[in-house]
Coordinates of C-alpha atoms in Angstrom, one line a residue:
X164 CA 126.1 128.4 99.7
X165 CA 128.8 130.5 97.9
X166 CA 128.6 131.2 94.3
X167 CA 130.5 133.4 91.9
X168 CA 129.0 136.8 91.9
X169 CA 130.9 138.1 88.8
X170 CA 128.1 137.3 86.3
X171 CA 126.7 140.4 84.8
X172 CA 123.7 138.7 83.1
X173 CA 123.9 140.9 80.1
X174 CA 124.2 138.3 77.4
X175 CA 121.1 137.0 75.6
X176 CA 119.3 134.2 77.4
X177 CA 116.7 133.4 74.7
X178 CA 118.4 130.4 73.5
X179 CA 120.2 129.3 76.6
X180 CA 119.1 125.9 78.1
X181 CA 119.8 124.3 81.5
X182 CA 121.8 121.1 81.4
X183 CA 119.3 118.9 83.2
X184 CA 122.0 116.3 84.0
X185 CA 123.4 118.9 86.4
X186 CA 120.3 119.1 88.4
X187 CA 119.8 117.2 91.6
X188 CA 116.3 115.9 92.7
X189 CA 116.7 116.3 96.4
X190 CA 118.5 119.8 96.1
X191 CA 116.7 121.0 93.1
X192 CA 116.5 124.8 93.8
X193 CA 120.2 124.9 94.7
X194 CA 121.3 123.0 91.7
X195 CA 119.1 125.3 89.6
X196 CA 120.8 128.3 91.0
X197 CA 124.3 126.8 90.4
X198 CA 123.4 125.8 86.9
X199 CA 121.4 128.8 86.0
X200 CA 124.3 131.1 87.1
X201 CA 126.8 128.9 85.1
X202 CA 124.8 129.3 81.9
X203 CA 123.9 132.9 82.5
X204 CA 120.2 132.6 83.2
X205 CA 120.5 134.2 86.6
X206 CA 123.1 136.7 87.9
X207 CA 125.4 136.1 90.8
X208 CA 123.9 139.2 92.4
X209 CA 120.4 137.8 92.2
X210 CA 121.7 134.5 93.7
X211 CA 123.2 136.3 96.6
X212 CA 119.9 138.2 97.2
X213 CA 118.0 134.8 97.2
X214 CA 120.5 133.5 99.8
X215 CA 119.8 136.5 102.0
X216 CA 116.1 136.1 101.7
X217 CA 116.3 132.3 102.5
X218 CA 118.2 133.1 105.7
X219 CA 115.5 135.7 106.6
X220 CA 112.7 133.1 106.1
X221 CA 114.7 130.7 108.2
X222 CA 114.8 133.2 111.1
X223 CA 111.1 133.6 110.8
X224 CA 110.4 129.9 110.8
X225 CA 112.7 129.5 113.9
X226 CA 110.6 132.2 115.7
X227 CA 107.5 130.4 114.6
X228 CA 108.8 127.1 115.8
X229 CA 109.7 128.5 119.3
X230 CA 106.3 130.4 119.3
X231 CA 108.2 133.7 119.4
X232 CA 110.1 132.9 122.5
X233 CA 113.5 132.7 120.8
X234 CA 115.4 133.2 117.6
X235 CA 117.9 130.4 118.4
X236 CA 117.5 126.6 118.4
X237 CA 120.0 123.7 118.4
X238 CA 122.1 123.5 115.3
X239 CA 120.4 120.2 114.4
X240 CA 116.9 121.7 114.7
X241 CA 118.0 124.7 112.6
X242 CA 119.5 122.5 110.0
X243 CA 116.3 120.4 109.9
X244 CA 114.1 123.6 109.5
X245 CA 116.5 124.8 106.7
X246 CA 116.1 121.5 104.9
X247 CA 112.3 121.7 105.2
X248 CA 112.4 125.2 103.9
X249 CA 114.4 124.2 100.8
X250 CA 112.1 121.1 100.4
X251 CA 109.1 123.4 100.1
X252 CA 110.9 125.6 97.6
X253 CA 111.9 122.5 95.7
X254 CA 108.3 121.5 95.5
X255 CA 107.4 124.8 93.8
X256 CA 110.4 124.8 91.3
X257 CA 109.9 121.1 90.5
X258 CA 106.3 121.6 89.4
X259 CA 107.4 123.5 86.3
X260 CA 107.9 121.3 83.3
X261 CA 111.0 123.3 82.1
X262 CA 113.8 124.3 84.4
X263 CA 114.1 127.5 82.5
X264 CA 110.7 128.5 83.7
X265 CA 111.6 127.7 87.3
X266 CA 114.6 129.9 86.9
X267 CA 112.5 132.7 85.6
X268 CA 110.4 132.6 88.7
X269 CA 113.4 132.5 90.8
X270 CA 114.5 135.7 89.1
X271 CA 111.2 137.5 89.5
X272 CA 109.5 136.1 92.6
X273 CA 110.5 136.6 96.3
X274 CA 111.7 133.7 98.3
X275 CA 108.7 134.3 100.6
X276 CA 106.3 133.9 97.7
X277 CA 108.1 130.8 96.4
X278 CA 108.2 129.2 99.8
X279 CA 104.4 129.9 100.4
X280 CA 103.6 128.4 96.9
X281 CA 105.7 125.4 97.8
X282 CA 103.9 124.9 101.1
X283 CA 100.6 125.0 99.2
X284 CA 101.8 122.3 96.8
X285 CA 103.0 120.1 99.6
X286 CA 99.6 120.5 101.3
X287 CA 97.9 119.4 98.1
X288 CA 100.2 116.4 97.8
X289 CA 99.5 115.5 101.4
X290 CA 95.8 115.6 100.8
X291 CA 96.2 113.5 97.7
X292 CA 98.3 111.0 99.7
X293 CA 95.6 110.8 102.3
X294 CA 93.1 110.0 99.6
X295 CA 95.4 107.4 98.1
X296 CA 95.7 105.8 101.6
X297 CA 91.9 105.6 102.0
X298 CA 91.8 103.8 98.6
X299 CA 94.6 101.4 99.7
X300 CA 92.7 100.6 102.9
X301 CA 89.5 99.9 101.0
X302 CA 91.3 97.5 98.7
X303 CA 93.6 95.9 101.2
X304 CA 94.4 92.4 100.3
X305 CA 93.1 89.6 102.7
X306 CA 96.6 87.9 103.0
X307 CA 98.5 86.9 106.1
X308 CA 101.6 88.8 105.2
X309 CA 102.8 90.8 108.2
X310 CA 104.9 93.5 106.4
X311 CA 102.1 94.3 104.0
X312 CA 99.4 94.5 106.8
X313 CA 101.5 96.3 109.3
X314 CA 102.6 98.9 106.7
X315 CA 99.0 99.7 105.9
X316 CA 97.5 99.3 109.3
X317 CA 100.3 100.8 111.5
X318 CA 103.1 102.5 109.6
X319 CA 101.2 104.6 107.1
X320 CA 98.8 106.1 109.7
X321 CA 101.9 107.5 111.5
X322 CA 102.7 109.5 108.4
X323 CA 99.1 110.5 108.0
X324 CA 98.8 111.7 111.6
X325 CA 102.2 113.3 112.1
X326 CA 103.5 114.7 108.9
X327 CA 104.8 118.3 109.5
X328 CA 104.7 120.3 106.2
X329 CA 106.3 123.4 107.7
X330 CA 109.1 122.2 109.9
X331 CA 109.8 118.7 108.8
X332 CA 108.5 118.4 105.3
X333 CA 111.5 116.2 104.2
X334 CA 110.7 113.5 106.6
X335 CA 108.4 110.5 106.1
X336 CA 107.8 110.2 109.8
X337 CA 107.2 106.4 109.5
X338 CA 109.2 103.3 109.0
X339 CA 107.9 101.5 105.9
X340 CA 108.8 97.8 105.9
X341 CA 106.8 96.4 102.9
X342 CA 108.9 96.6 99.7
X343 CA 107.5 97.8 96.4
X344 CA 108.4 96.0 93.2
X345 CA 109.7 99.4 91.8
X346 CA 110.7 101.9 94.3
X347 CA 112.5 105.3 94.1
X348 CA 114.3 105.6 97.4
X349 CA 115.9 108.9 96.4
X350 CA 112.6 110.6 97.1
X351 CA 111.9 112.0 100.5
X352 CA 108.9 113.3 102.6
X353 CA 105.5 113.6 100.9
X354 CA 107.0 113.1 97.5
X355 CA 108.2 109.6 98.5
X356 CA 104.9 108.8 100.4
X357 CA 102.7 109.9 97.5
X358 CA 104.7 107.7 95.1
X359 CA 104.8 104.8 97.5
X360 CA 100.9 104.9 97.9
X361 CA 100.3 105.3 94.2
X362 CA 102.4 102.2 93.5
X363 CA 101.1 100.2 96.4
X364 CA 97.6 101.0 95.2
X365 CA 98.5 99.8 91.6
X366 CA 100.0 96.7 92.9
X367 CA 97.0 95.9 95.1
X368 CA 94.6 96.6 92.2
X369 CA 96.6 94.2 90.0
X370 CA 96.5 91.4 92.6
X371 CA 92.7 91.9 92.9
X372 CA 92.5 90.7 89.2
X373 CA 93.3 87.2 90.5
X374 CA 91.2 85.0 92.9
X375 CA 92.0 84.9 96.6
X376 CA 92.6 81.1 96.3
X377 CA 95.2 81.8 93.6
X378 CA 96.9 84.4 95.7
X379 CA 97.1 82.1 98.7
X380 CA 98.4 79.3 96.3
X381 CA 101.3 81.4 95.2
X382 CA 102.1 82.7 98.8
X383 CA 102.0 79.2 100.5
X384 CA 104.1 77.6 97.7
X385 CA 106.5 80.5 97.7
X386 CA 107.1 79.8 101.4
X387 CA 107.4 76.0 100.9
X388 CA 109.9 76.4 98.2
X389 CA 112.1 78.8 100.2
X390 CA 111.5 76.8 103.4
X391 CA 110.5 79.8 105.5
X392 CA 107.3 81.2 107.0
X393 CA 106.2 83.5 104.3
X394 CA 104.0 85.5 106.7
X395 CA 106.9 87.1 108.4
X396 CA 109.3 87.6 105.5
X397 CA 109.9 90.7 103.5
X398 CA 108.9 90.2 99.8
X399 CA 106.6 91.8 97.3
X400 CA 103.3 90.1 96.5
X401 CA 102.8 91.8 93.1
X402 CA 106.1 90.4 91.9
X403 CA 105.2 86.8 92.7
X404 CA 101.7 87.2 91.0
X405 CA 102.8 88.9 87.9
X406 CA 105.8 86.6 87.4
X407 CA 103.5 83.4 87.5
X408 CA 100.9 85.1 85.3
X409 CA 103.6 85.9 82.7
X410 CA 104.9 82.4 82.9
X411 CA 101.4 81.0 82.6
X412 CA 101.0 82.9 79.3
X413 CA 104.3 81.7 78.0
X414 CA 103.3 78.1 78.9
X415 CA 100.0 78.3 77.1
X416 CA 97.8 79.4 80.0
X417 CA 95.7 82.5 80.5
X418 CA 96.7 85.8 81.9
X419 CA 94.5 85.4 85.0
X420 CA 96.1 82.1 85.9
X421 CA 99.0 81.7 88.2
X422 CA 99.1 77.9 88.9
X423 CA 102.0 76.3 87.0
X424 CA 101.9 72.6 86.4
X425 CA 104.9 70.4 86.4
X426 CA 104.5 70.0 82.6
X427 CA 104.3 73.8 82.2
X428 CA 107.4 74.2 84.3
X429 CA 109.4 71.8 82.2
X430 CA 108.1 73.6 79.1
X431 CA 109.3 76.9 80.4
X432 CA 112.6 75.4 81.3
X433 CA 113.2 74.1 77.8
X434 CA 112.0 77.4 76.3
X435 CA 114.3 79.6 78.2
X436 CA 117.4 77.4 78.1
X437 CA 117.1 76.9 74.2
X438 CA 116.6 80.6 73.6
X439 CA 119.3 83.2 73.3
X440 CA 119.0 86.4 75.2
X441 CA 117.3 88.5 72.4
X442 CA 114.7 85.7 71.9
X443 CA 114.0 85.6 75.7
X444 CA 113.5 89.4 75.7
X445 CA 111.1 89.2 72.8
X446 CA 109.1 86.3 74.3
X447 CA 108.8 88.2 77.7
X448 CA 107.8 91.5 76.0
X449 CA 105.1 89.7 74.0
X450 CA 103.8 88.0 77.2
X451 CA 103.7 91.3 79.1
X452 CA 101.7 92.9 76.2
X453 CA 99.2 90.0 76.1
X454 CA 99.0 90.2 79.9
X455 CA 98.0 93.9 79.7
X456 CA 95.5 93.3 76.9
X457 CA 93.8 90.3 78.5
X458 CA 93.6 91.9 81.9
X459 CA 92.6 95.3 80.4
X460 CA 94.9 97.2 82.8
X461 CA 94.8 101.0 82.7
X462 CA 97.5 103.3 81.4
X463 CA 99.1 104.1 84.8
X464 CA 99.2 100.3 85.7
X465 CA 100.5 99.5 82.2
X466 CA 103.4 102.0 82.7
X467 CA 104.3 100.5 86.1
X468 CA 104.2 96.9 84.7
X469 CA 106.5 98.1 81.9
X470 CA 108.9 99.4 84.5
X471 CA 108.9 96.0 86.2
X472 CA 109.3 94.0 82.9
X473 CA 113.0 94.5 82.6
X474 CA 113.5 93.3 86.2
X475 CA 111.8 90.0 85.3
X476 CA 113.9 89.8 82.1
X477 CA 117.0 90.1 84.2
X478 CA 115.8 87.4 86.7
X479 CA 115.0 84.9 83.9
X480 CA 118.4 85.6 82.3
X481 CA 120.1 84.9 85.7
X482 CA 118.1 81.8 86.2
X483 CA 119.0 80.6 82.7
X484 CA 122.7 81.1 83.4
X485 CA 122.7 78.9 86.4
X486 CA 120.3 76.5 84.8
X487 CA 117.7 76.6 87.6
X488 CA 114.3 78.2 87.6
X489 CA 113.1 76.6 90.9
X490 CA 113.2 79.8 92.9
X491 CA 111.7 81.9 90.2
X492 CA 108.8 80.0 88.8
X493 CA 106.4 79.1 91.7
X494 CA 104.6 75.8 91.2
X495 CA 102.8 73.5 93.7
X496 CA 105.2 72.0 96.1
X497 CA 104.5 68.4 97.2
X498 CA 102.6 68.4 100.3
X499 CA 104.6 66.4 102.9
X500 CA 102.6 64.7 105.5
X501 CA 102.9 66.7 108.7
X502 CA 102.6 64.2 111.6
X503 CA 102.7 67.0 114.2
X504 CA 101.2 70.5 114.1
X505 CA 102.3 72.6 117.0
X506 CA 99.8 75.1 118.3
X507 CA 101.5 77.3 120.9
X508 CA 99.8 80.5 121.9
X509 CA 100.0 83.1 124.6
X510 CA 97.7 81.1 126.8
X511 CA 100.4 78.4 127.1
X512 CA 102.8 80.8 128.9
X513 CA 103.3 80.8 132.6
X514 CA 102.8 84.0 134.6
X515 CA 105.7 86.4 135.0
X516 CA 105.5 85.8 138.8
X517 CA 105.8 82.0 138.2
X518 CA 108.7 82.4 135.8
X519 CA 110.6 84.5 138.2
X520 CA 110.0 82.0 141.0
X521 CA 111.3 79.1 139.0
X522 CA 114.3 81.1 137.6
X523 CA 115.2 81.9 141.2
X524 CA 115.0 78.2 142.3
X525 CA 117.2 77.2 139.3
X526 CA 119.8 79.8 140.0
X527 CA 119.9 79.0 143.8
X528 CA 120.4 75.3 143.2
X529 CA 124.0 73.9 143.2
X530 CA 122.8 70.4 141.9
X531 CA 122.9 70.1 138.1
X532 CA 120.4 67.2 138.1
X533 CA 118.0 69.2 140.3
X534 CA 118.2 72.2 138.0
X535 CA 117.3 70.1 135.0
X536 CA 114.5 68.3 136.9
X537 CA 112.9 71.8 137.8
X538 CA 113.0 72.8 134.2
X539 CA 111.6 69.5 132.8
X540 CA 108.9 69.3 135.4
X541 CA 107.5 72.9 135.0
X542 CA 108.4 74.2 131.6
X543 CA 106.0 72.9 128.8
X544 CA 105.7 76.0 126.5
X545 CA 108.2 76.9 123.8
X546 CA 107.7 80.5 124.9
X547 CA 108.7 79.7 128.4
X548 CA 111.7 77.7 127.2
X549 CA 112.9 80.7 125.2
X550 CA 112.3 83.1 128.1
X551 CA 114.3 80.7 130.4
X552 CA 117.2 80.4 127.9
X553 CA 117.4 84.1 127.3
X554 CA 117.3 84.8 131.0
X555 CA 121.0 83.9 131.5
X556 CA 120.1 81.5 134.4
X557 CA 122.1 78.6 132.9
X558 CA 125.8 78.3 132.7
X559 CA 128.4 76.1 131.0
X560 CA 127.6 72.4 131.2
X561 CA 124.1 73.1 132.4
X562 CA 123.1 73.8 128.8
X563 CA 124.4 70.4 127.6
X564 CA 122.6 68.7 130.5
X565 CA 119.3 70.2 129.5
X566 CA 119.6 69.6 125.8
X567 CA 120.5 66.0 126.5
X568 CA 117.1 65.5 127.9
X569 CA 115.4 66.8 124.7
X570 CA 113.9 64.4 122.3
X571 CA 114.4 64.6 118.5
X572 CA 111.2 66.7 118.1
X573 CA 112.3 69.3 120.6
X574 CA 115.8 69.5 119.1
X575 CA 114.1 70.0 115.6
X576 CA 112.0 72.8 117.0
X577 CA 115.0 74.6 118.4
X578 CA 116.9 73.9 115.1
X579 CA 114.2 75.9 113.3
X580 CA 114.9 78.8 115.5
X581 CA 118.8 78.8 115.6
X582 CA 119.2 77.9 111.9
X583 CA 116.2 79.8 110.6
X584 CA 118.2 81.8 108.0
X585 CA 120.2 78.8 106.9
X586 CA 117.2 76.6 106.5
X587 CA 115.2 79.2 104.3
X588 CA 116.1 78.6 100.7
X589 CA 119.4 76.8 101.6
X590 CA 120.1 73.7 99.5
X591 CA 122.6 72.3 101.9
X592 CA 121.8 69.1 104.0
X593 CA 121.0 69.7 107.6
X594 CA 124.2 67.9 108.7
X595 CA 126.2 70.4 106.7
X596 CA 124.3 73.3 108.1
X597 CA 125.0 72.2 111.6
X598 CA 128.6 71.5 110.9
X599 CA 129.1 75.0 109.4
X600 CA 127.2 76.6 112.2
X601 CA 125.8 80.1 112.3
X602 CA 126.3 83.5 114.0
X603 CA 124.7 83.1 117.4
X604 CA 123.0 86.1 119.0
X605 CA 122.6 84.5 122.4
X606 CA 124.8 82.2 124.5
X607 CA 122.2 79.3 124.5
X608 CA 122.2 79.3 120.7
X609 CA 126.0 78.8 120.7
X610 CA 125.6 76.0 123.3
X611 CA 122.9 74.5 121.2
X612 CA 125.1 74.4 118.2
X613 CA 128.0 72.8 120.1
X614 CA 125.6 70.2 121.4
X615 CA 124.2 69.4 118.0
X616 CA 127.7 69.1 116.5
X617 CA 128.4 66.3 119.0
X618 CA 125.5 64.1 117.9
X619 CA 126.0 61.0 115.9
X620 CA 125.1 61.2 112.2
X621 CA 122.0 58.9 112.4
X622 CA 120.4 61.1 115.1
X623 CA 121.3 64.3 113.2
X624 CA 119.6 63.0 110.1
X625 CA 116.5 62.1 112.1
X626 CA 116.3 65.6 113.6
X627 CA 116.8 67.0 110.1
X628 CA 114.0 65.0 108.8
X629 CA 111.7 66.1 111.6
X630 CA 112.4 69.8 110.8
X631 CA 110.4 69.4 107.7
X632 CA 107.6 67.5 109.3
X633 CA 106.8 70.2 111.8
X634 CA 104.3 72.8 110.8
X635 CA 105.6 75.7 112.8
X636 CA 103.6 78.6 111.0
X637 CA 101.3 78.8 114.1
X638 CA 104.2 79.3 116.4
X639 CA 105.3 82.8 117.5
X640 CA 108.9 82.1 118.4
X641 CA 109.3 85.5 120.2

């Protein structure tokens, strides 16, 4: 970092204020030094001294990292340790309410002291994060949402077990899949994880204000509306619940009710479409205030709910513009009769040895009919069919010959796999989805699309009808 060393620091600093807009959250100490020197709160000479001390601390950390065996590491590792060092210093300078106070400590304290104080703060934040995690685990919702459960059960423990305050303080150490309703992705390391856990805990507490049956009602109907398996999708549970709770209040219901009747839906539709933007804002603000009052939410949760309020207002305005609230207001979707429920589990799969034996037979055969016969005689599990199709043991016309033996139900099952993204929340007819095609990740998917595009319209419609008659939530496609 090169700064102008010409400042003499002799002018009065009693009334000088830092321009906060010039400060950067993820490089806070550095931006403080730049801005502090610019306005005369710190001299160029002092900034230069701080730079020297930072490099000395970096060398000490490198020796500590190599357990005294070396003073050199790879450039990437050195850069990482430097970022971690500055992250700890940022923790200390950020904890002051006023940036001018932080500048004062940069003027008077050694970098060694600032770094040590920063590490102490990071250790405190880490302990607070672990306590928050324990509370999240205790309150974990009993819902079959993979991203939510895997984040709590698998991802967050990685951070808890491997976070390195000294050498990798800026890293979260874990991949977090479950999205928050309001998230600040600018944060890093323990700052991010502490905020994530605080907000996840608040969202979870809010959801506990509603019955388990109501939570499942919203989740299941959300999946039905969007025509996807909600268990494996990425979405925020809190958003769905608070949205419907607000809509319930606006439609004459109670704050702890999330079930929206058809009559209430039409009532909300008329209300939003006949209001101007200012009226909608007022109505939603009033509903949020009633929600907080009736549910007796605490101050921290109220603040978080207020942060989300503007997001819902924007979504309502967007839905009003297009004249469709179907994807925003979750109501009970008509339960279609499911003539077939497919229950395929790991026990249906053939052994790896048997699979290899059959694949070898298929590839060794030069007779197309024999290949198809081997497949149809021995493959009964969807898992095994997918393993076969992904094995690369079929070529060219062999795909068509196999697909031609499939019944409408089998074609519908594979349509759910190949056109999964298009079928979820897409208003197009199945015929149009097939005609437009999709990006294939495997050769067999491309061949399946080509085969389907050759079918007559009547059969295509029947396959499309069957897609929505198959309950596939119990199927693990991969």
